[in-house]
Short mmCIF file of C-alpha atoms in Angstrom, two decimals:
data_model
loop_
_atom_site.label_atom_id
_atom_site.label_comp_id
_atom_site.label_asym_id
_atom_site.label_seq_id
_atom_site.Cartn_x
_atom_site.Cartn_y
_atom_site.Cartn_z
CA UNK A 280 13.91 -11.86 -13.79
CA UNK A 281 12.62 -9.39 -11.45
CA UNK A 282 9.99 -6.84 -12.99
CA UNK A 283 8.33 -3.77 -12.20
CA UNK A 284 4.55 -3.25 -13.05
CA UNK A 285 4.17 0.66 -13.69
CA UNK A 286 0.94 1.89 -14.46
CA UNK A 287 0.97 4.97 -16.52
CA UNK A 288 -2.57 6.89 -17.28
CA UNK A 289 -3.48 6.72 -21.13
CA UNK A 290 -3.07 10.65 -21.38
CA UNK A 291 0.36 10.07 -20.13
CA UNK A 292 1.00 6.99 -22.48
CA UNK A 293 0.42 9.18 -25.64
CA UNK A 294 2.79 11.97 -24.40
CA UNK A 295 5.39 9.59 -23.63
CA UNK A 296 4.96 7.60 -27.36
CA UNK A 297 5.20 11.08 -28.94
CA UNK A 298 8.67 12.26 -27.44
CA UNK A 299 9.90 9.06 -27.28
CA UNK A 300 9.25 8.30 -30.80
CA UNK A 301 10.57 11.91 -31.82
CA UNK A 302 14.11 11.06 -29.83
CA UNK A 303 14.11 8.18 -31.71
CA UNK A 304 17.62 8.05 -32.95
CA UNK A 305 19.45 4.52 -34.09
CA UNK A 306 23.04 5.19 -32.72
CA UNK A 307 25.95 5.18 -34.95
CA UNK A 308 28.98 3.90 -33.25
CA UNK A 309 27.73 0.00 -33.67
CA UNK A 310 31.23 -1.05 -31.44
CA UNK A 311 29.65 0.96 -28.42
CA UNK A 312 28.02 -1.73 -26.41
CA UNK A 313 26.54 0.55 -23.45
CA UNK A 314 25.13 2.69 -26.33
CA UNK A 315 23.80 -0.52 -28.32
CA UNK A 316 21.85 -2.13 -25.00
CA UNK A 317 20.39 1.53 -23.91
CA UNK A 318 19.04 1.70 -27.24
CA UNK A 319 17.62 -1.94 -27.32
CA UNK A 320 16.16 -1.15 -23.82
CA UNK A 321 14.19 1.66 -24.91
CA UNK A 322 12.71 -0.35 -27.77
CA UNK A 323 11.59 -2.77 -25.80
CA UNK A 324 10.30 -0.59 -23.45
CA UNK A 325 9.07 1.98 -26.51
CA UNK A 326 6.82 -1.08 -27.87
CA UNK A 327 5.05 -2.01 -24.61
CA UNK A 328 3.86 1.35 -24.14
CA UNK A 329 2.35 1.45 -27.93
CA UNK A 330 1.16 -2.25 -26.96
CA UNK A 331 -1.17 -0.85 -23.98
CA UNK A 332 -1.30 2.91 -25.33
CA UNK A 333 -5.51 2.85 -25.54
CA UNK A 334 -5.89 2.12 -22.14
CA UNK A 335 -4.46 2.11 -18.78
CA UNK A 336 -3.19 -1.15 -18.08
CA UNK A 337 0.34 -1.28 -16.16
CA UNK A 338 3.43 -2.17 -18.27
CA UNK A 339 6.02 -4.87 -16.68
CA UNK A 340 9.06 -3.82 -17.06
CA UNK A 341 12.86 -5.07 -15.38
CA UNK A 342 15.22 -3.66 -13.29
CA UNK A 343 17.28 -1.98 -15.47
CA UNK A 344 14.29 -1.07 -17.97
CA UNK A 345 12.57 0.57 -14.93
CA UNK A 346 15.39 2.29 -13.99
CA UNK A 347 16.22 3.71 -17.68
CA UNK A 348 12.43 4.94 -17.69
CA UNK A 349 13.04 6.50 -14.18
CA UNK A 350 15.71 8.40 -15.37
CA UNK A 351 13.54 9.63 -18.51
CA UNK A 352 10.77 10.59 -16.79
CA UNK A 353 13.18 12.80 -13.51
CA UNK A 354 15.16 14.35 -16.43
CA UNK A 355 13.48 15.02 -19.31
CA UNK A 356 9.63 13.96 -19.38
CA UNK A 357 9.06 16.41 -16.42
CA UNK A 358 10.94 19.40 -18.33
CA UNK A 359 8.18 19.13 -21.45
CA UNK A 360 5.10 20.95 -19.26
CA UNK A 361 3.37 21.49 -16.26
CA UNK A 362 1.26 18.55 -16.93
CA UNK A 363 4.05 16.29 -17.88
CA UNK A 364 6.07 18.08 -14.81
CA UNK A 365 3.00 17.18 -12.31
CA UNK A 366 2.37 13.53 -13.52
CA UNK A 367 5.73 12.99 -13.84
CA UNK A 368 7.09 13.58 -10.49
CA UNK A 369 4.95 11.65 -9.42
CA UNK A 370 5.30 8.36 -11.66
CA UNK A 371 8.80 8.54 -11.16
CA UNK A 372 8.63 8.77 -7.46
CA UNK A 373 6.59 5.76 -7.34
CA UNK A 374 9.01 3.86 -9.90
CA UNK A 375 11.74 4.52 -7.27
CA UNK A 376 9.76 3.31 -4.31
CA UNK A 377 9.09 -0.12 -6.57
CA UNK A 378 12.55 -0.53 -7.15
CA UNK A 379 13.79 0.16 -3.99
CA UNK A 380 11.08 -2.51 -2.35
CA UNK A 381 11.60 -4.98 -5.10
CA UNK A 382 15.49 -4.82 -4.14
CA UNK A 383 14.64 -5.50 -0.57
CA UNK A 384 12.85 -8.28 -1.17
CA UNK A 385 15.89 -9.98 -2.46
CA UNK A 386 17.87 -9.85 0.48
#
């Protein structure tokens, strides 16, 4: 499985817990399978950030994790503050370049 190490500051790591953890929402149509693996994606990727949230240490995460989280931070981690605007243009711009260069690797 191809993964993605992102390294997210420990200021950043708290922020993200926080709204993540307030979105938090178990979804209620069970038979909806695209709904049912988002939500299992951002658990996963929900409980590596509380693993490493006192310190700095990257998180691996996979393709389609990274790209979930990519999305999260362009559209709605950057729309919380300046700060979260600032750090997260750029964590999500450097997500996409590790995507993109993990992809051509494969080829």
């Amino acid at each position: 499985m191809i993964t993605i190490p992102i390294k997210i500051k420990k200021e950043d790591k708290l922020i993200i817990i926080k709204h993540l953890e307030s979105a938090c929402k178990i979804p209620s149509d069970l038979s909806n399978l695209n709904q049912m693996v988002a939500y299992e994606q951002y658990i996963d990727v929900l409980s590596k950030l509380r693993a490493t949230q006192h310190n700095s240490k990257a998180i691996r995460l996979n393709l389609s994790q990274a790209r979930g989280f990519w999305s999260y931070l362009s559209n709605v981690y950057v729309e919380i503050g300046d700060y979260e605007l600032a750090n997260g243009t750029i964590l999500a711009e450097r997500i996409r370049k590790d995507i993109v260069r993990k992809i051509l690797t494969l080829k």
